[in-house]
mmCIF file of C-alpha atoms and ligand atoms in Angstrom:
data_model
loop_
_atom_site.group_PDB
_atom_site.id
_atom_site.type_symbol
_atom_site.label_atom_id
_atom_site.label_comp_id
_atom_site.label_asym_id
_atom_site.label_seq_id
_atom_site.Cartn_x
_atom_site.Cartn_y
_atom_site.Cartn_z
ATOM 1 C CA UNK A 532 19.736 17.847 -5.314
ATOM 2 C CA UNK A 533 16.480 16.711 -3.686
ATOM 3 C CA UNK A 534 17.129 12.971 -4.200
ATOM 4 C CA UNK A 535 20.428 13.175 -2.301
ATOM 5 C CA UNK A 536 18.812 15.019 0.599
ATOM 6 C CA UNK A 537 15.935 12.512 0.648
ATOM 7 C CA UNK A 538 18.345 9.597 0.984
ATOM 8 C CA UNK A 539 19.792 10.996 4.239
ATOM 9 C CA UNK A 540 16.572 12.011 5.972
ATOM 10 C CA UNK A 541 13.084 10.565 6.288
ATOM 11 C CA UNK A 542 11.656 10.342 2.808
ATOM 12 C CA UNK A 543 8.095 11.559 2.327
ATOM 13 C CA UNK A 544 8.109 11.257 -1.472
ATOM 14 C CA UNK A 545 10.324 9.270 -3.814
ATOM 15 C CA UNK A 546 10.437 8.429 -7.492
ATOM 16 C CA UNK A 547 10.621 4.965 -9.056
ATOM 17 C CA UNK A 548 9.531 3.618 -12.447
ATOM 18 C CA UNK A 549 8.259 7.054 -13.536
ATOM 19 C CA UNK A 550 5.844 7.166 -10.609
ATOM 20 C CA UNK A 551 5.907 9.347 -7.520
ATOM 21 C CA UNK A 552 5.465 7.409 -4.269
ATOM 22 C CA UNK A 553 4.121 9.000 -1.099
ATOM 23 C CA UNK A 554 5.266 7.591 2.223
ATOM 24 C CA UNK A 555 2.780 8.954 4.768
ATOM 25 C CA UNK A 556 3.202 6.685 7.787
ATOM 26 C CA UNK A 557 5.515 4.056 9.245
ATOM 27 C CA UNK A 558 2.689 2.353 11.120
ATOM 28 C CA UNK A 559 1.372 -0.988 9.917
ATOM 29 C CA UNK A 560 -1.519 -3.268 10.720
ATOM 30 C CA UNK A 561 0.508 -6.309 9.720
ATOM 31 C CA UNK A 562 3.980 -7.434 10.800
ATOM 32 C CA UNK A 563 5.041 -9.199 7.626
ATOM 33 C CA UNK A 564 7.966 -11.559 8.148
ATOM 34 C CA UNK A 565 9.310 -10.681 4.673
ATOM 35 C CA UNK A 566 9.215 -6.906 5.295
ATOM 36 C CA UNK A 567 12.621 -5.221 5.225
ATOM 37 C CA UNK A 568 11.769 -3.190 8.326
ATOM 38 C CA UNK A 569 11.443 -6.359 10.373
ATOM 39 C CA UNK A 570 14.879 -7.342 9.120
ATOM 40 C CA UNK A 571 16.318 -4.072 10.436
ATOM 41 C CA UNK A 572 16.296 -2.102 7.181
ATOM 42 C CA UNK A 573 14.038 0.826 6.309
ATOM 43 C CA UNK A 574 15.729 1.387 2.987
ATOM 44 C CA UNK A 575 14.053 0.843 -0.342
ATOM 45 C CA UNK A 576 16.483 1.390 -3.182
ATOM 46 C CA UNK A 577 18.423 4.465 -2.037
ATOM 47 C CA UNK A 578 15.547 5.862 0.004
ATOM 48 C CA UNK A 579 15.345 5.792 3.789
ATOM 49 C CA UNK A 580 11.643 5.345 4.499
ATOM 50 C CA UNK A 581 11.532 5.418 8.281
ATOM 51 C CA UNK A 582 9.450 8.412 9.350
ATOM 52 C CA UNK A 583 10.303 9.880 12.716
ATOM 53 C CA UNK A 584 7.287 12.220 12.555
ATOM 54 C CA UNK A 585 4.214 11.664 10.428
ATOM 55 C CA UNK A 586 4.004 14.342 7.728
ATOM 56 C CA UNK A 587 1.064 16.738 7.573
ATOM 57 C CA UNK A 588 -1.108 17.167 4.484
ATOM 58 C CA UNK A 589 0.887 20.312 3.653
ATOM 59 C CA UNK A 590 4.178 18.419 4.059
ATOM 60 C CA UNK A 591 3.003 15.661 1.719
ATOM 61 C CA UNK A 592 1.683 18.076 -0.913
ATOM 62 C CA UNK A 593 4.965 19.994 -0.822
ATOM 63 C CA UNK A 594 6.995 16.778 -1.142
ATOM 64 C CA UNK A 595 4.832 15.372 -3.938
ATOM 65 C CA UNK A 596 6.065 17.973 -6.407
ATOM 66 C CA UNK A 597 4.366 18.503 -9.743
ATOM 67 C CA UNK A 598 2.020 15.521 -10.256
ATOM 68 C CA UNK A 599 1.936 16.073 -14.027
ATOM 69 C CA UNK A 600 5.538 14.823 -14.223
ATOM 70 C CA UNK A 601 4.565 11.291 -13.188
ATOM 71 C CA UNK A 602 2.475 8.449 -14.626
ATOM 72 C CA UNK A 603 0.910 7.705 -11.262
ATOM 73 C CA UNK A 604 1.058 9.032 -7.740
ATOM 74 C CA UNK A 605 1.140 6.041 -5.420
ATOM 75 C CA UNK A 606 0.520 5.957 -1.677
ATOM 76 C CA UNK A 607 3.146 3.391 -0.716
ATOM 77 C CA UNK A 608 5.924 3.290 1.833
ATOM 78 C CA UNK A 609 6.949 1.047 4.684
ATOM 79 C CA UNK A 610 3.667 1.630 6.483
ATOM 80 C CA UNK A 611 -0.021 1.166 5.756
ATOM 81 C CA UNK A 612 -1.396 4.393 4.225
ATOM 82 C CA UNK A 613 -4.999 3.754 5.249
ATOM 83 C CA UNK A 614 -3.923 4.039 8.888
ATOM 84 C CA UNK A 615 -4.041 7.771 8.049
ATOM 85 C CA UNK A 616 -7.215 7.619 5.991
ATOM 86 C CA UNK A 617 -8.258 11.269 6.437
ATOM 87 C CA UNK A 618 -4.827 12.516 5.387
ATOM 88 C CA UNK A 619 -4.690 10.090 2.474
ATOM 89 C CA UNK A 620 -8.099 11.195 1.158
ATOM 90 C CA UNK A 621 -7.323 14.886 1.538
ATOM 91 C CA UNK A 622 -4.062 14.546 -0.386
ATOM 92 C CA UNK A 623 -5.773 12.338 -2.994
ATOM 93 C CA UNK A 624 -8.403 15.048 -3.491
ATOM 94 C CA UNK A 625 -5.679 17.596 -4.188
ATOM 95 C CA UNK A 626 -3.912 15.199 -6.550
ATOM 96 C CA UNK A 627 -7.063 14.508 -8.539
ATOM 97 C CA UNK A 628 -7.705 18.251 -8.905
ATOM 98 C CA UNK A 629 -4.165 18.487 -10.322
ATOM 99 C CA UNK A 630 -5.079 15.810 -12.875
ATOM 100 C CA UNK A 631 -3.027 12.995 -11.329
ATOM 101 C CA UNK A 632 -3.782 9.308 -11.540
ATOM 102 C CA UNK A 633 -3.877 8.108 -7.923
ATOM 103 C CA UNK A 634 -3.105 4.620 -6.676
ATOM 104 C CA UNK A 635 -3.254 3.324 -3.112
ATOM 105 C CA UNK A 636 -1.141 0.292 -2.254
ATOM 106 C CA UNK A 637 -2.764 -1.234 0.804
ATOM 107 C CA UNK A 638 -3.063 -4.304 2.982
ATOM 108 C CA UNK A 639 -6.833 -4.158 2.480
ATOM 109 C CA UNK A 640 -7.524 -3.974 6.203
ATOM 110 C CA UNK A 641 -8.914 -0.440 6.378
ATOM 111 C CA UNK A 642 -12.449 -1.589 7.143
ATOM 112 C CA UNK A 643 -11.142 -3.781 9.934
ATOM 113 C CA UNK A 644 -9.064 -1.094 11.640
ATOM 114 C CA UNK A 645 -11.609 1.703 11.189
ATOM 115 C CA UNK A 646 -14.495 -0.584 12.147
ATOM 116 C CA UNK A 647 -16.723 0.566 9.270
ATOM 117 C CA UNK A 648 -16.928 0.257 5.503
ATOM 118 C CA UNK A 649 -14.616 3.027 4.307
ATOM 119 C CA UNK A 650 -14.598 1.943 0.665
ATOM 120 C CA UNK A 651 -17.194 4.530 -0.529
ATOM 121 C CA UNK A 652 -14.804 7.255 0.645
ATOM 122 C CA UNK A 653 -12.373 6.341 -2.141
ATOM 123 C CA UNK A 654 -14.907 7.230 -4.845
ATOM 124 C CA UNK A 655 -13.773 10.069 -7.094
ATOM 125 C CA UNK A 656 -10.438 10.384 -5.290
ATOM 126 C CA UNK A 657 -8.593 7.166 -6.094
ATOM 127 C CA UNK A 658 -8.150 5.535 -9.504
ATOM 128 C CA UNK A 659 -6.562 2.261 -8.480
ATOM 129 C CA UNK A 660 -6.530 0.300 -5.251
ATOM 130 C CA UNK A 661 -3.816 -2.355 -5.146
ATOM 131 C CA UNK A 662 -4.324 -4.855 -2.338
ATOM 132 C CA UNK A 663 -1.609 -7.154 -1.041
ATOM 133 C CA UNK A 664 -3.354 -10.511 -0.896
ATOM 134 C CA UNK A 665 -0.018 -12.144 -0.142
ATOM 135 C CA UNK A 666 -1.335 -15.697 0.163
ATOM 136 C CA UNK A 667 -4.070 -17.986 -1.120
ATOM 137 C CA UNK A 668 -5.316 -19.151 2.272
ATOM 138 C CA UNK A 669 -5.619 -17.985 5.851
ATOM 139 C CA UNK A 670 -2.908 -20.104 7.424
ATOM 140 C CA UNK A 671 -0.291 -19.164 4.809
ATOM 141 C CA UNK A 672 -1.338 -15.514 5.086
ATOM 142 C CA UNK A 673 -1.039 -15.595 8.864
ATOM 143 C CA UNK A 674 2.360 -17.243 8.671
ATOM 144 C CA UNK A 675 3.796 -14.563 6.395
ATOM 145 C CA UNK A 676 1.842 -11.461 7.447
ATOM 146 C CA UNK A 677 1.460 -12.133 11.191
ATOM 147 C CA UNK A 678 -1.731 -10.078 11.668
ATOM 148 C CA UNK A 679 -2.828 -9.044 15.142
ATOM 149 C CA UNK A 680 -6.475 -9.287 14.053
ATOM 150 C CA UNK A 681 -7.634 -12.905 13.762
ATOM 151 C CA UNK A 682 -10.033 -12.138 10.885
ATOM 152 C CA UNK A 683 -7.505 -10.247 8.773
ATOM 153 C CA UNK A 684 -7.384 -12.577 5.764
ATOM 154 C CA UNK A 685 -11.154 -12.620 5.332
ATOM 155 C CA UNK A 686 -11.444 -8.886 6.030
ATOM 156 C CA UNK A 687 -8.919 -8.289 3.225
ATOM 157 C CA UNK A 688 -10.951 -10.387 0.789
ATOM 158 C CA UNK A 689 -14.173 -8.599 1.728
ATOM 159 C CA UNK A 690 -12.477 -5.206 1.305
ATOM 160 C CA UNK A 691 -11.557 -6.181 -2.271
ATOM 161 C CA UNK A 692 -15.136 -7.114 -3.040
ATOM 162 C CA UNK A 693 -16.482 -3.867 -1.611
ATOM 163 C CA UNK A 694 -13.944 -1.398 -2.985
ATOM 164 C CA UNK A 695 -14.415 -2.484 -6.591
ATOM 165 C CA UNK A 696 -17.805 -0.773 -6.517
ATOM 166 C CA UNK A 697 -16.181 2.601 -5.826
ATOM 167 C CA UNK A 698 -12.955 2.878 -7.849
ATOM 168 C CA UNK A 699 -12.153 2.233 -11.516
ATOM 169 C CA UNK A 700 -9.556 -0.461 -10.895
ATOM 170 C CA UNK A 701 -8.762 -2.950 -8.149
ATOM 171 C CA UNK A 702 -5.663 -5.120 -8.304
ATOM 172 C CA UNK A 703 -4.795 -7.954 -5.952
ATOM 173 C CA UNK A 704 -1.146 -8.907 -5.669
ATOM 174 C CA UNK A 705 0.864 -11.787 -4.304
ATOM 175 C CA UNK A 706 4.597 -12.321 -4.065
ATOM 176 C CA UNK A 707 6.057 -15.132 -6.096
ATOM 177 C CA UNK A 708 8.812 -16.777 -4.080
ATOM 178 C CA UNK A 709 7.305 -16.724 -0.606
ATOM 179 C CA UNK A 710 7.319 -20.297 0.736
ATOM 180 C CA UNK A 711 3.975 -22.044 0.468
ATOM 181 C CA UNK A 712 2.253 -19.325 -1.563
ATOM 182 C CA UNK A 713 0.347 -20.781 -4.500
ATOM 183 C CA UNK A 714 0.361 -18.031 -7.115
ATOM 184 C CA UNK A 715 -2.143 -19.831 -9.344
ATOM 185 C CA UNK A 716 -4.581 -20.129 -6.442
ATOM 186 C CA UNK A 717 -4.074 -16.412 -5.656
ATOM 187 C CA UNK A 718 -4.917 -15.575 -9.265
ATOM 188 C CA UNK A 719 -8.053 -17.748 -9.021
ATOM 189 C CA UNK A 720 -9.194 -15.802 -5.940
ATOM 190 C CA UNK A 721 -8.765 -12.492 -7.751
ATOM 191 C CA UNK A 722 -10.662 -13.889 -10.744
ATOM 192 C CA UNK A 723 -13.482 -15.036 -8.481
ATOM 193 C CA UNK A 724 -13.774 -11.607 -6.897
ATOM 194 C CA UNK A 725 -13.627 -10.080 -10.369
ATOM 195 C CA UNK A 726 -10.480 -7.960 -10.066
ATOM 196 C CA UNK A 727 -7.086 -7.920 -11.755
ATOM 197 C CA UNK A 728 -4.272 -10.078 -10.404
ATOM 198 C CA UNK A 729 -0.623 -9.057 -10.415
ATOM 199 C CA UNK A 730 2.255 -11.319 -9.462
ATOM 200 C CA UNK A 731 4.984 -9.452 -7.612
ATOM 201 C CA UNK A 732 8.576 -10.379 -6.936
ATOM 202 C CA UNK A 733 10.080 -10.419 -3.459
ATOM 203 C CA UNK A 734 11.824 -7.151 -2.499
ATOM 204 C CA UNK A 735 10.660 -5.300 -5.621
ATOM 205 C CA UNK A 736 8.706 -2.147 -4.770
ATOM 206 C CA UNK A 737 5.978 -0.824 -6.994
HETATM 207 S S1 LIG B 1272 2.219 -4.245 5.231
HETATM 208 FE FE1 LIG B 1272 4.026 -3.690 4.004
HETATM 209 S S2 LIG B 1272 5.158 -2.211 5.243
HETATM 210 FE FE2 LIG B 1272 3.692 -3.224 6.614
HETATM 211 S S3 LIG B 1272 4.810 -4.916 7.545
HETATM 212 FE FE3 LIG B 1272 3.811 -5.732 5.704
HETATM 213 S S4 LIG B 1272 5.310 -5.524 4.027
HETATM 214 FE FE4 LIG B 1272 5.993 -4.204 5.757
#
């Protein structure tokens, strides 16, 4: 059975909550202190998410399966999917042609790492962009997310403002339970930007 095989080898695609999740890279822009991989575990539920080789577009399409079986197809693993923006967009294009609803879970730092505004490239390919805000201010964000780029927090906020002009839905999330994170203040930031806020729970994927 595919699920049993996936649990023993690098998992490119996995199923949770009726959604299909695509794990396209293990590389991150952040080094979040709360991330399981920095605690020595690459496992999410029964799935081993460490990728020893990055999958090709063909690999990802083959692993995705039949998109019509799932509520959403979500780019989300233990790596930042926009690090592989070209691959992400090519797979998203295929998914949309298959009638899938496509979500990208991201750190919101794509413009920073690609050094340009990439948000127009999501238009017509991605239905929902879910951005991990993670904290209500820069110092709390830096403490938990440990970015290499000094402007990361503000770049993330700007990304949220820009991307809402190109996709139907933008969601900002923060994890309730991280020390010092003010969830009400996070919600206020999302409201100010004009996007949806979602409170997440520590160690719950989705
Ligand atoms: S962005 Fe996600 S995968 Fe990357 S270090 Fe942070 S929690 Fe882990």
